[in-house]
mmCIF file of C-alpha atoms and ligand atoms in Angstrom:
data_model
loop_
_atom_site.group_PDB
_atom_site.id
_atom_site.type_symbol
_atom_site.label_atom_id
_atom_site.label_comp_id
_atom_site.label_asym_id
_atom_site.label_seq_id
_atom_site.Cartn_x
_atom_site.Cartn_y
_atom_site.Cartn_z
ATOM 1 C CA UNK A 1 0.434 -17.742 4.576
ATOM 2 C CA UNK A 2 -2.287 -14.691 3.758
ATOM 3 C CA UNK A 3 -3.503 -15.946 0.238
ATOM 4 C CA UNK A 4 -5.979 -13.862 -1.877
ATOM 5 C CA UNK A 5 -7.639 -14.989 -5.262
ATOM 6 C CA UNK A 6 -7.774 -13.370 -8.528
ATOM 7 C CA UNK A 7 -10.583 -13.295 -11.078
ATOM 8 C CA UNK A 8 -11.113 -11.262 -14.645
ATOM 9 C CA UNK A 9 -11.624 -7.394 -14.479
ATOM 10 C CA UNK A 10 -14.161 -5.722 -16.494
ATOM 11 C CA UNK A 11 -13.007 -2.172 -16.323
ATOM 12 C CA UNK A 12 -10.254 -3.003 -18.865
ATOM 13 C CA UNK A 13 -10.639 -4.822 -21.971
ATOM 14 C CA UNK A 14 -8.108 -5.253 -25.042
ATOM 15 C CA UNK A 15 -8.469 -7.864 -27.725
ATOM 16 C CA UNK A 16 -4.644 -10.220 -26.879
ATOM 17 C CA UNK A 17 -4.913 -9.501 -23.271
ATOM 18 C CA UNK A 18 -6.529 -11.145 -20.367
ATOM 19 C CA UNK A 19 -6.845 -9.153 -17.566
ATOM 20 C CA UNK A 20 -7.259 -9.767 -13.963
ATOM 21 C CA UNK A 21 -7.273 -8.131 -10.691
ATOM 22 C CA UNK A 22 -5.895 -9.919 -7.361
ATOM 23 C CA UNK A 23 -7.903 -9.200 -4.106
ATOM 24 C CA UNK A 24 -5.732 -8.193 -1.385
ATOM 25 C CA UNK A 25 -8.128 -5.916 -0.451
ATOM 26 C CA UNK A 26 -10.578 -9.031 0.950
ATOM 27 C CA UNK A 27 -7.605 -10.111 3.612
ATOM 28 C CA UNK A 28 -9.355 -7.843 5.699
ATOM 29 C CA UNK A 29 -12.179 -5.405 6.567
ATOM 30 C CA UNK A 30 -10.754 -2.790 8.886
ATOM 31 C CA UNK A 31 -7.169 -2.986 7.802
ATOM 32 C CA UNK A 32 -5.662 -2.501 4.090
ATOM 33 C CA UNK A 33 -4.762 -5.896 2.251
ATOM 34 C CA UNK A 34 -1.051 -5.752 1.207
ATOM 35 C CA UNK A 35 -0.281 -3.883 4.737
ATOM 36 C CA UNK A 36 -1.223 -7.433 6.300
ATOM 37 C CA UNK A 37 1.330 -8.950 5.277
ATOM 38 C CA UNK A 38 4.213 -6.324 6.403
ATOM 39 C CA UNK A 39 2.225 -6.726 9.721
ATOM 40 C CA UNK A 40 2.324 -10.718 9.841
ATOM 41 C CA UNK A 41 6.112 -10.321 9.921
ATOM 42 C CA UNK A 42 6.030 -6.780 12.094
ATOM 43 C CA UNK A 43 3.642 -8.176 14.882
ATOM 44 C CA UNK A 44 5.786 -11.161 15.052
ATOM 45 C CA UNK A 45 8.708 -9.361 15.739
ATOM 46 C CA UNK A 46 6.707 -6.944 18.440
ATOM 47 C CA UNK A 47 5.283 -10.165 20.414
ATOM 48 C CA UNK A 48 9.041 -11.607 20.093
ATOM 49 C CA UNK A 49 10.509 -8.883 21.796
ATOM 50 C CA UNK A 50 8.152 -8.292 24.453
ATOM 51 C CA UNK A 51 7.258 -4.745 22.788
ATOM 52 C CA UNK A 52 4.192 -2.470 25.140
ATOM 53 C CA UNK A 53 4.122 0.871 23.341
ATOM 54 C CA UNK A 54 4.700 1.483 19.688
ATOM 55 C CA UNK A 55 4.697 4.936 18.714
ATOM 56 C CA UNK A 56 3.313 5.221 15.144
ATOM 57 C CA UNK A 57 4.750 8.323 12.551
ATOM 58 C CA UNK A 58 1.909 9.020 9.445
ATOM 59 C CA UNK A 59 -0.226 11.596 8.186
ATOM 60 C CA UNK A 60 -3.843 12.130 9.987
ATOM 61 C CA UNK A 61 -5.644 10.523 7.724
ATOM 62 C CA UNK A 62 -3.357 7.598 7.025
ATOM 63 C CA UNK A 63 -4.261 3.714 6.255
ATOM 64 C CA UNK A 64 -0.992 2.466 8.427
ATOM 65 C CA UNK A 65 -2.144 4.178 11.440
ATOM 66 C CA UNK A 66 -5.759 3.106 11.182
ATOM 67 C CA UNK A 67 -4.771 -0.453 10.311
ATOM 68 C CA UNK A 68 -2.316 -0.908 12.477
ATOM 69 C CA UNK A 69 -3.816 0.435 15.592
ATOM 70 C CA UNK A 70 -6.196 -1.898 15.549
ATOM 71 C CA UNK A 71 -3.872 -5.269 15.851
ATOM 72 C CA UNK A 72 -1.614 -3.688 18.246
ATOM 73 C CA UNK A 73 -4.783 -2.988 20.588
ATOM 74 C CA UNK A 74 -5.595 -6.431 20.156
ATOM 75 C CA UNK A 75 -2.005 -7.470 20.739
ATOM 76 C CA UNK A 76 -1.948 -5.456 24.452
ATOM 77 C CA UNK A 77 0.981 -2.720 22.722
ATOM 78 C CA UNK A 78 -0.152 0.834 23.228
ATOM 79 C CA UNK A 79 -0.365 2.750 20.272
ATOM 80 C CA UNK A 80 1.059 6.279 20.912
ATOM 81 C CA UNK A 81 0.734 8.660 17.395
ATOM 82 C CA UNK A 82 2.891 11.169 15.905
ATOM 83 C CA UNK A 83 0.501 12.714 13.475
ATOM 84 C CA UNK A 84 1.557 15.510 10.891
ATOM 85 C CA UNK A 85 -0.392 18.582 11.343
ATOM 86 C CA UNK A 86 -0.648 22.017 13.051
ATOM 87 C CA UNK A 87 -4.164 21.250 15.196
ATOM 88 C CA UNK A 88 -6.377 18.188 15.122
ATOM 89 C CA UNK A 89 -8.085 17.640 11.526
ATOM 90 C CA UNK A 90 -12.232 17.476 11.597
ATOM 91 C CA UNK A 91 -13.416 13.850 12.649
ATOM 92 C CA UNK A 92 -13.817 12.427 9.472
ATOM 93 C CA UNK A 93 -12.308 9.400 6.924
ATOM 94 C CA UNK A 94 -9.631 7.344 8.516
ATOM 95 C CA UNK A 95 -9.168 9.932 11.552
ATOM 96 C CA UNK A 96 -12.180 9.582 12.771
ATOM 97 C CA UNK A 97 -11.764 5.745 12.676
ATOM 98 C CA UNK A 98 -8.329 6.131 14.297
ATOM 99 C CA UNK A 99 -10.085 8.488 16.877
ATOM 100 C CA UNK A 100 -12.055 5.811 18.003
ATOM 101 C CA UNK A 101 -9.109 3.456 18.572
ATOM 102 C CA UNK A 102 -6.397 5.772 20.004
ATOM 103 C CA UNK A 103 -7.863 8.225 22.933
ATOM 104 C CA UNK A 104 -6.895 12.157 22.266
ATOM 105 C CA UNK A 105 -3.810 12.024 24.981
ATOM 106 C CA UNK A 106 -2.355 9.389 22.672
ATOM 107 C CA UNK A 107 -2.145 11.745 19.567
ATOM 108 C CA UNK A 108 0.347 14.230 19.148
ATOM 109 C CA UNK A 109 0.635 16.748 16.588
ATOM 110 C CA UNK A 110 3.765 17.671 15.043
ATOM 111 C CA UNK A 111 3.687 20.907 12.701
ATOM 112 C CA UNK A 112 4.258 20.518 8.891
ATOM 113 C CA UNK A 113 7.708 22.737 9.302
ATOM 114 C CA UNK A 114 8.759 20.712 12.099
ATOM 115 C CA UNK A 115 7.972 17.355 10.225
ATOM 116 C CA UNK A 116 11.303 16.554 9.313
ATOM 117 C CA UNK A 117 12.737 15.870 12.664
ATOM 118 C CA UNK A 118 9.556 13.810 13.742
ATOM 119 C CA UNK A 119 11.660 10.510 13.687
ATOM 120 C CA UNK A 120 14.154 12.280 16.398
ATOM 121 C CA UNK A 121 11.329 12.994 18.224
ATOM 122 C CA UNK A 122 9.208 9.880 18.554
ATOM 123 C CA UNK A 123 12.476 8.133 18.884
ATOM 124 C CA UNK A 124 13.103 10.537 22.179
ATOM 125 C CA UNK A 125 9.713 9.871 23.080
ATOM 126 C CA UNK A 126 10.028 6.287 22.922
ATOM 127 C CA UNK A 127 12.880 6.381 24.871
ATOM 128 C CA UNK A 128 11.518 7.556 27.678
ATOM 129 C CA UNK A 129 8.519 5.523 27.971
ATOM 130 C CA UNK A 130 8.356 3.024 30.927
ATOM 131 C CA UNK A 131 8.339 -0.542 29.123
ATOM 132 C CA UNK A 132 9.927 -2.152 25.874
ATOM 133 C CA UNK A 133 8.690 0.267 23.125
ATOM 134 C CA UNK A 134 9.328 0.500 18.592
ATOM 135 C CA UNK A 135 9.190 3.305 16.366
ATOM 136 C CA UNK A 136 7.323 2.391 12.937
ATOM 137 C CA UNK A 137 7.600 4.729 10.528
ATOM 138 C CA UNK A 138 5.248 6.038 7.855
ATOM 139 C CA UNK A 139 3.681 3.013 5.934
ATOM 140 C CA UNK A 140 5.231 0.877 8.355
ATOM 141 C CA UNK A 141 8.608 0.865 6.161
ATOM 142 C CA UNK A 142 10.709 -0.938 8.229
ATOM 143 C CA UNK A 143 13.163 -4.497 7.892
ATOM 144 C CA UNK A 144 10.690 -6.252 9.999
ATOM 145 C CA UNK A 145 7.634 -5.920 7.748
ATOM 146 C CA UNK A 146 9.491 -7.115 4.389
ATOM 147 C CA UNK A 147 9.347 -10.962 5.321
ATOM 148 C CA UNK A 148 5.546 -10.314 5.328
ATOM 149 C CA UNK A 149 5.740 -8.211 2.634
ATOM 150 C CA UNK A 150 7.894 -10.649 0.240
ATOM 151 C CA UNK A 151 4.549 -13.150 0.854
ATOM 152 C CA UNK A 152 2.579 -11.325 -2.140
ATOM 153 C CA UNK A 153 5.233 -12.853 -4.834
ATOM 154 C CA UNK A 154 4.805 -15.916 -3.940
ATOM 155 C CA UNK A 155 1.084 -15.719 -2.993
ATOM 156 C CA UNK A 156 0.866 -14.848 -6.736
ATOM 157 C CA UNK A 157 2.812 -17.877 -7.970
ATOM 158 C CA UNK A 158 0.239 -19.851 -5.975
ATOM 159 C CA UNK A 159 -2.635 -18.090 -7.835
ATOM 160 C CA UNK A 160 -0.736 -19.333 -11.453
ATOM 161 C CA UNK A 161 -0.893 -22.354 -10.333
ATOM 162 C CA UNK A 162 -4.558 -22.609 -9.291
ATOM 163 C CA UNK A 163 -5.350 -21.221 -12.271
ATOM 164 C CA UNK A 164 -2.549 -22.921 -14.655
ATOM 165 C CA UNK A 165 -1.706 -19.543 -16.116
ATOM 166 C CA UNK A 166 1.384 -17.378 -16.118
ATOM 167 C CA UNK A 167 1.059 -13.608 -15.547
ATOM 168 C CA UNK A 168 3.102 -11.515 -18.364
ATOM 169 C CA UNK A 169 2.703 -8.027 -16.333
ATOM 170 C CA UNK A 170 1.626 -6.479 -13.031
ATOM 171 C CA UNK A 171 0.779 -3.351 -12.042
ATOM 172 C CA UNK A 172 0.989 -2.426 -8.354
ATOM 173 C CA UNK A 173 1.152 1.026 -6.624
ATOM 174 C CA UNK A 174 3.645 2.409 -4.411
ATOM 175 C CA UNK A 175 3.480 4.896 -1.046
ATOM 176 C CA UNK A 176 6.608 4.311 0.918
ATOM 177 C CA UNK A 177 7.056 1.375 -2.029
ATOM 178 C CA UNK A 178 7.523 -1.790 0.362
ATOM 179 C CA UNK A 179 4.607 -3.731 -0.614
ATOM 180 C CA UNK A 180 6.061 -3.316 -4.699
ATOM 181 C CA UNK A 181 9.535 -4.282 -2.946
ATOM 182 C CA UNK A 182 8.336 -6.969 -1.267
ATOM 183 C CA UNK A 183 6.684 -8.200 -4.469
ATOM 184 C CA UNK A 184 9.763 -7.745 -6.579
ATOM 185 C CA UNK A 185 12.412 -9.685 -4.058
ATOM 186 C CA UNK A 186 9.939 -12.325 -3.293
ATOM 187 C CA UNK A 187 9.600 -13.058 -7.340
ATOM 188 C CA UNK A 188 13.390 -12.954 -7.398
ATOM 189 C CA UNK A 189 13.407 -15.211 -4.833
ATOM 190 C CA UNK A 190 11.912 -18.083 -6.972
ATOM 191 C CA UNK A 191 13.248 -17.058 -10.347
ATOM 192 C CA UNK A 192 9.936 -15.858 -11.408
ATOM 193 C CA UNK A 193 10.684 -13.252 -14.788
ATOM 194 C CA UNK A 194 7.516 -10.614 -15.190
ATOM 195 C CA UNK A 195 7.391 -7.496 -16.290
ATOM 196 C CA UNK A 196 6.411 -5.108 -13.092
ATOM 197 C CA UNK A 197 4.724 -1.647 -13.809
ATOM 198 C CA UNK A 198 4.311 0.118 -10.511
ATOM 199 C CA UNK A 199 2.868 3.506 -9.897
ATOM 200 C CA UNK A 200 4.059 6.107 -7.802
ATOM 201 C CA UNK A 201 2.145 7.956 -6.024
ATOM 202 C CA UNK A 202 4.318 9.827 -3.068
ATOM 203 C CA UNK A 203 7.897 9.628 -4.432
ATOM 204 C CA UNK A 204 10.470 9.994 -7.316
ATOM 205 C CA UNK A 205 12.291 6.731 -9.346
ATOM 206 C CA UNK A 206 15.300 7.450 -7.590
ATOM 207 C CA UNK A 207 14.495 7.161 -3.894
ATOM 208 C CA UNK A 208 12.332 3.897 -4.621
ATOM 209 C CA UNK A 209 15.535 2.218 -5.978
ATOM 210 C CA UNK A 210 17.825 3.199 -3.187
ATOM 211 C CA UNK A 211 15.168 1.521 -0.706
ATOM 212 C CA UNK A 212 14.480 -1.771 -3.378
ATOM 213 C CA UNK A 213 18.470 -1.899 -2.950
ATOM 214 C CA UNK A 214 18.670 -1.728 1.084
ATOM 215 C CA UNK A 215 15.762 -4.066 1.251
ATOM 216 C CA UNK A 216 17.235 -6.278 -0.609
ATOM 217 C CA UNK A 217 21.005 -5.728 1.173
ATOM 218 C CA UNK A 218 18.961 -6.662 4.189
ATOM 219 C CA UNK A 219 17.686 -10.025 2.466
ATOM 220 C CA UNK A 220 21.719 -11.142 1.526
ATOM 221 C CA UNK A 221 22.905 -9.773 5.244
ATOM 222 C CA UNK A 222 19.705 -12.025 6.724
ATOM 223 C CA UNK A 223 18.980 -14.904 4.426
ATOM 224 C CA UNK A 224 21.835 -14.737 1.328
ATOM 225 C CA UNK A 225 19.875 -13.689 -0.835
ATOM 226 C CA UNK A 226 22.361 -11.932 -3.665
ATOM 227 C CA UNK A 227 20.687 -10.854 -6.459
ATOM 228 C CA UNK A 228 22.619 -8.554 -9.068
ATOM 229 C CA UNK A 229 21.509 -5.009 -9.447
ATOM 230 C CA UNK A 230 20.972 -5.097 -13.007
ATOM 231 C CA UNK A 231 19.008 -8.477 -12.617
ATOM 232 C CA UNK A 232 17.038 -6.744 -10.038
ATOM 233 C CA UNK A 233 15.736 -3.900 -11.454
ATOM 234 C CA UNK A 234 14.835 -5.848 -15.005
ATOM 235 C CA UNK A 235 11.920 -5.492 -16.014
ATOM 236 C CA UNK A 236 10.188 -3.000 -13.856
ATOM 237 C CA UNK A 237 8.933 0.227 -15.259
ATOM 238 C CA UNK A 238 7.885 3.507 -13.010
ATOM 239 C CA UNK A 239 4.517 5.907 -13.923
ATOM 240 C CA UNK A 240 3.156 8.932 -12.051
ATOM 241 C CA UNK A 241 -0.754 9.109 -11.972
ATOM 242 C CA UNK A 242 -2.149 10.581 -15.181
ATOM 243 C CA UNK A 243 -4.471 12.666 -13.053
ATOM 244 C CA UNK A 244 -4.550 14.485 -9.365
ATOM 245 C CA UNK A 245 -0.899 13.391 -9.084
ATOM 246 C CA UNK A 246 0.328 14.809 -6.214
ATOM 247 C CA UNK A 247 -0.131 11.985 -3.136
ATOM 248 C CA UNK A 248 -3.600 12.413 -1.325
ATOM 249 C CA UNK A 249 -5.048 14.310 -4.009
ATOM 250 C CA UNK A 250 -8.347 13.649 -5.793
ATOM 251 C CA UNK A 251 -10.578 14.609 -8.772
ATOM 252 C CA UNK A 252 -13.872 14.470 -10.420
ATOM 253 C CA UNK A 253 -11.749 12.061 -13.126
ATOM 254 C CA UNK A 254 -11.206 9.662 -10.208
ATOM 255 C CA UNK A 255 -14.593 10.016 -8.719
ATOM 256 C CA UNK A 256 -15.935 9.289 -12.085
ATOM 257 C CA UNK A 257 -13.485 6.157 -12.010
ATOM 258 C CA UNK A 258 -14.683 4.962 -8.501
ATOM 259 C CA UNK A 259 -18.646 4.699 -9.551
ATOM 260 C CA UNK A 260 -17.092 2.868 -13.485
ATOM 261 C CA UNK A 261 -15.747 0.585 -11.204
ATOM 262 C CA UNK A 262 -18.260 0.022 -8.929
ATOM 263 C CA UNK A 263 -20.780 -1.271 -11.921
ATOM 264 C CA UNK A 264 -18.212 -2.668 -14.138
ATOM 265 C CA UNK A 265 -16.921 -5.262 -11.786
ATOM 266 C CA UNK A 266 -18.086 -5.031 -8.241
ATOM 267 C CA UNK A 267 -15.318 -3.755 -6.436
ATOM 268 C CA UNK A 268 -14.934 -0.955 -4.162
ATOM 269 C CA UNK A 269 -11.899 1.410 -4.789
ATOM 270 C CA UNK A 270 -10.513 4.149 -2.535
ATOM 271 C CA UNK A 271 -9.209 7.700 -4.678
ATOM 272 C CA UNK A 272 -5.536 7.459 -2.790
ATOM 273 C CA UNK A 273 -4.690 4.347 -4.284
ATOM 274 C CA UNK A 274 -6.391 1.767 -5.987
ATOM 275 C CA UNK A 275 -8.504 4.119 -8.218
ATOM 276 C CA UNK A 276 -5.414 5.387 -8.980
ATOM 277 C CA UNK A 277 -4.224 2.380 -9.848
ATOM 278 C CA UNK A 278 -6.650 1.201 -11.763
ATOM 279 C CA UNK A 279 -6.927 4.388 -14.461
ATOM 280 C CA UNK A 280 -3.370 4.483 -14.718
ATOM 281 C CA UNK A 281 -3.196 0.449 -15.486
ATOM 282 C CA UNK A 282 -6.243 1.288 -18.148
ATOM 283 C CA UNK A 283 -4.552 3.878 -19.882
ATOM 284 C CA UNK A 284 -0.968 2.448 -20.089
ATOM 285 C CA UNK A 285 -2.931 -1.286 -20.963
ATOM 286 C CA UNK A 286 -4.676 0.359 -23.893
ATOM 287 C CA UNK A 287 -1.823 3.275 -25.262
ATOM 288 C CA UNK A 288 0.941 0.546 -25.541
ATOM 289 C CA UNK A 289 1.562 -2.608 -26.739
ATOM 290 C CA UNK A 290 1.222 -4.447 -23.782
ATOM 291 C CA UNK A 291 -0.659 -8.051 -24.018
ATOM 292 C CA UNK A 292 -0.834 -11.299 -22.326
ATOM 293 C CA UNK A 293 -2.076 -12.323 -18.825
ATOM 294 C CA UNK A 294 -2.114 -9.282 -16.588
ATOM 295 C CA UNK A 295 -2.563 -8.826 -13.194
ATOM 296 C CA UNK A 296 -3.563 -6.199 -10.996
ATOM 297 C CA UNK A 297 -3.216 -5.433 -7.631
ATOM 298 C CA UNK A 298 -6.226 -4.219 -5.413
ATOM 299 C CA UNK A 299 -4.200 -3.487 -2.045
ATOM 300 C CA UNK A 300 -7.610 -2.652 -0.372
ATOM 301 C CA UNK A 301 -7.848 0.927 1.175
ATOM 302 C CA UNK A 302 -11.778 0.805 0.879
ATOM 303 C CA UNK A 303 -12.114 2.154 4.011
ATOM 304 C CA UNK A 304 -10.961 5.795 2.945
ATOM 305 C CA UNK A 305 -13.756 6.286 1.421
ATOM 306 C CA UNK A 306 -15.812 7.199 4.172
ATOM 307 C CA UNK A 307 -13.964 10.274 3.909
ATOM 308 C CA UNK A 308 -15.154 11.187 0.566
ATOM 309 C CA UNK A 309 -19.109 11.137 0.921
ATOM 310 C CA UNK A 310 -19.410 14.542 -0.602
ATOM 311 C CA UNK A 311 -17.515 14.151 -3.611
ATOM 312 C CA UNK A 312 -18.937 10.821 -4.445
ATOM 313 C CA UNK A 313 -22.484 11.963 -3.856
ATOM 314 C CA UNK A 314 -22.056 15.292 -6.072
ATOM 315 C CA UNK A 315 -20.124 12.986 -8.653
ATOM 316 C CA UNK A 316 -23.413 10.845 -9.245
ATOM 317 C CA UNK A 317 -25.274 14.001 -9.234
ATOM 318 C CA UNK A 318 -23.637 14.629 -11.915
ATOM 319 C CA UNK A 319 -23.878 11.212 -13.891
ATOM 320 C CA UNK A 320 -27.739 11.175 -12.810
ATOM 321 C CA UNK A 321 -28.487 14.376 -14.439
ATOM 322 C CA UNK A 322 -26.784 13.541 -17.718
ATOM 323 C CA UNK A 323 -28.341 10.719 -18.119
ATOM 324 C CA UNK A 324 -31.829 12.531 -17.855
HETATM 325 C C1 PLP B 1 -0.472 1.705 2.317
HETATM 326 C C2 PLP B 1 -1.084 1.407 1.025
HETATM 327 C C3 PLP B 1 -0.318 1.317 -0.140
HETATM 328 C C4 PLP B 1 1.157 1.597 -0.159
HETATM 329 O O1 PLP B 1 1.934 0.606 0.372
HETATM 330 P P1 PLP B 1 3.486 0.886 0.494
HETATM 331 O O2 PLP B 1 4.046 -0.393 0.966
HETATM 332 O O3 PLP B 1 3.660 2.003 1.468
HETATM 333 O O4 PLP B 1 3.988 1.274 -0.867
HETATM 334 C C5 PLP B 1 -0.952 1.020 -1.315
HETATM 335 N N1 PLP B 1 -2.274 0.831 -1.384
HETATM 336 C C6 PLP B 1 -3.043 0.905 -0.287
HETATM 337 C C7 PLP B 1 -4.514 0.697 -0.426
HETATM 338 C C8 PLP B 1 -2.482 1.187 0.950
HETATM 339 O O5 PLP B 1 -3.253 1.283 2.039
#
């Protein structure tokens, strides 16, 4: 099982509260932390059923696509991508990684106002394609990712052990919200009661609680597990980012966060999500009356930031001539 350790964050400090931050985002280099675990589930699956060509549904510049390009190459499965976009982005960030895995004839670009029918499509596509082939949606959101998914609950009751400590609260962000889902059922699982604050970055309340319900209709169809609604959905409380909150969005707030960071503790943050993250977790931490062992969640994501040179470099700029 992927395991990741945890150690005490600087960033955020409140007398009554002891705050940590889990690495996730050291389970790998190339691909994003938490999205190793859907995979150790999803690539199972793919080797199981003989699968050749997967065709993969995100945004140019997205972390699934990147990440998960790179272990089906290594697997022998062909990734073909369905891209949202009019024309081809400028080589730079995570497309230009992903441009170096997937050859142009692989990519295809599917305009913004045609973006809602893009699962018809690559499902047509897929049809037609020679050998066995699977159609992963954005973020990899899919049944066969949540028993890798459900691994970062219990990988966290592992780390309370090491550490003979029990975690009060967690904050974790959300895209298509599997990796929080997968945390939530797998703590249900073993009984474990927390209080879960999870930010959401590319959706409403609503639609995250219809998909924590059919993920977790899957679990009782699969494995009975029955958990009751209201049980289920104790204890977990939804945010939007205080700042640049619309998903893929940045500011000079969250550049200013990434270099705080960086000095404070060490740790290398991407402005998508685990910047994000951690302001949000700072400024809910110290306007409430939350205490006690808390955790947070670095999902990883570092690599984005090789999109973001420009901003980062006029943001210390900015820092360097202040402090002159
Ligand atoms: C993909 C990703 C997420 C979102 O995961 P979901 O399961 O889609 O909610 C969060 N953080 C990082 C760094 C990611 O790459």
């Amino acid at each position: 099982m992927l395991h990741s350790r945890i150690h005490p964050l600087k960033f955020i400090t409140k007398p009554a509260a002891q705050i940590y931050i889990k690495r996730d985002d050291e389970l790998g280099f190339g691909v994003t932390g938490t999205k190793l675990r859907k995979y150790q589930s999803l690539l199972h699956y793919i080797k199981t059923q003989a699968i050749k060509h997967a065709v993969l549904i995100g945004g140019a510049y997205s972390n699934n696509i990147v990440s998960l390009s790179q272990l089906l190459i290594e697997q022998g499965v062909v990734p073909h991508l369905f891209l949202r976009g009019d024309k081809p982005p400028a080589h730079k960030g995570n497309f230009l990684l992903t441009s170096l895995l997937v050859p142009t004839k692989h990519i295809y670009w599917i305009k913004r106002d045609e973006w809602e029918d893009v699962e018809n499509r690559a499902k047509a596509f897929a049809e037609k394609l020679p050998e066995a082939s699977l159609v992963i949606p954005e973020g990899a959101c899919m049944v066969e990712s949540l028993p890798g998914a459900l691994s970062l609950g219990t990988d966290i009751l592992r780390n309370e052990q090491e550490h003979d400590l029990l975690f009060d609260h967690i904050f974790i962000e959300a895209g298509t919200g599997l990796a929080a889902i997968g945390l939530i059922l797998g703590f249900k699982i073993y009984r474990k009661t927390v209080q879960i604050h999870i930010l959401l970055l590319a959706g409403h309340e609503a639609e995250f609680l219809k998909k924590l319900e059919s993920f977790h209709q899957y679990l009782f169809f699969n494995y009975q597990v029955k958990i009751e609604w209201d049980e289920l959905i104790q204890g977990l409380h939804f945010y939007h980012p205080n700042t640049a909150v619309s998903f893929g969005t940045t500011n000079k707030q969250v550049f200013d966060a990434i270099i705080q960071i960086a000095r404070h503790d060490g740790i290398l943050t991407d402005p998508i999500y685990s910047a994000k993250l951690l302001m949000m977790a700072k400024h809910t931490i110290l306007t409430s009356d939350i205490v006690g062992n808390i955790l947070i969640i670095h999902s990883g994501g570092g690599l984005a930031l090789m999109g973001f040179q420009e901003q980062l470099a006029s943001q210390l700029q900015c820092i360097i001539e202040k402090s002159s």
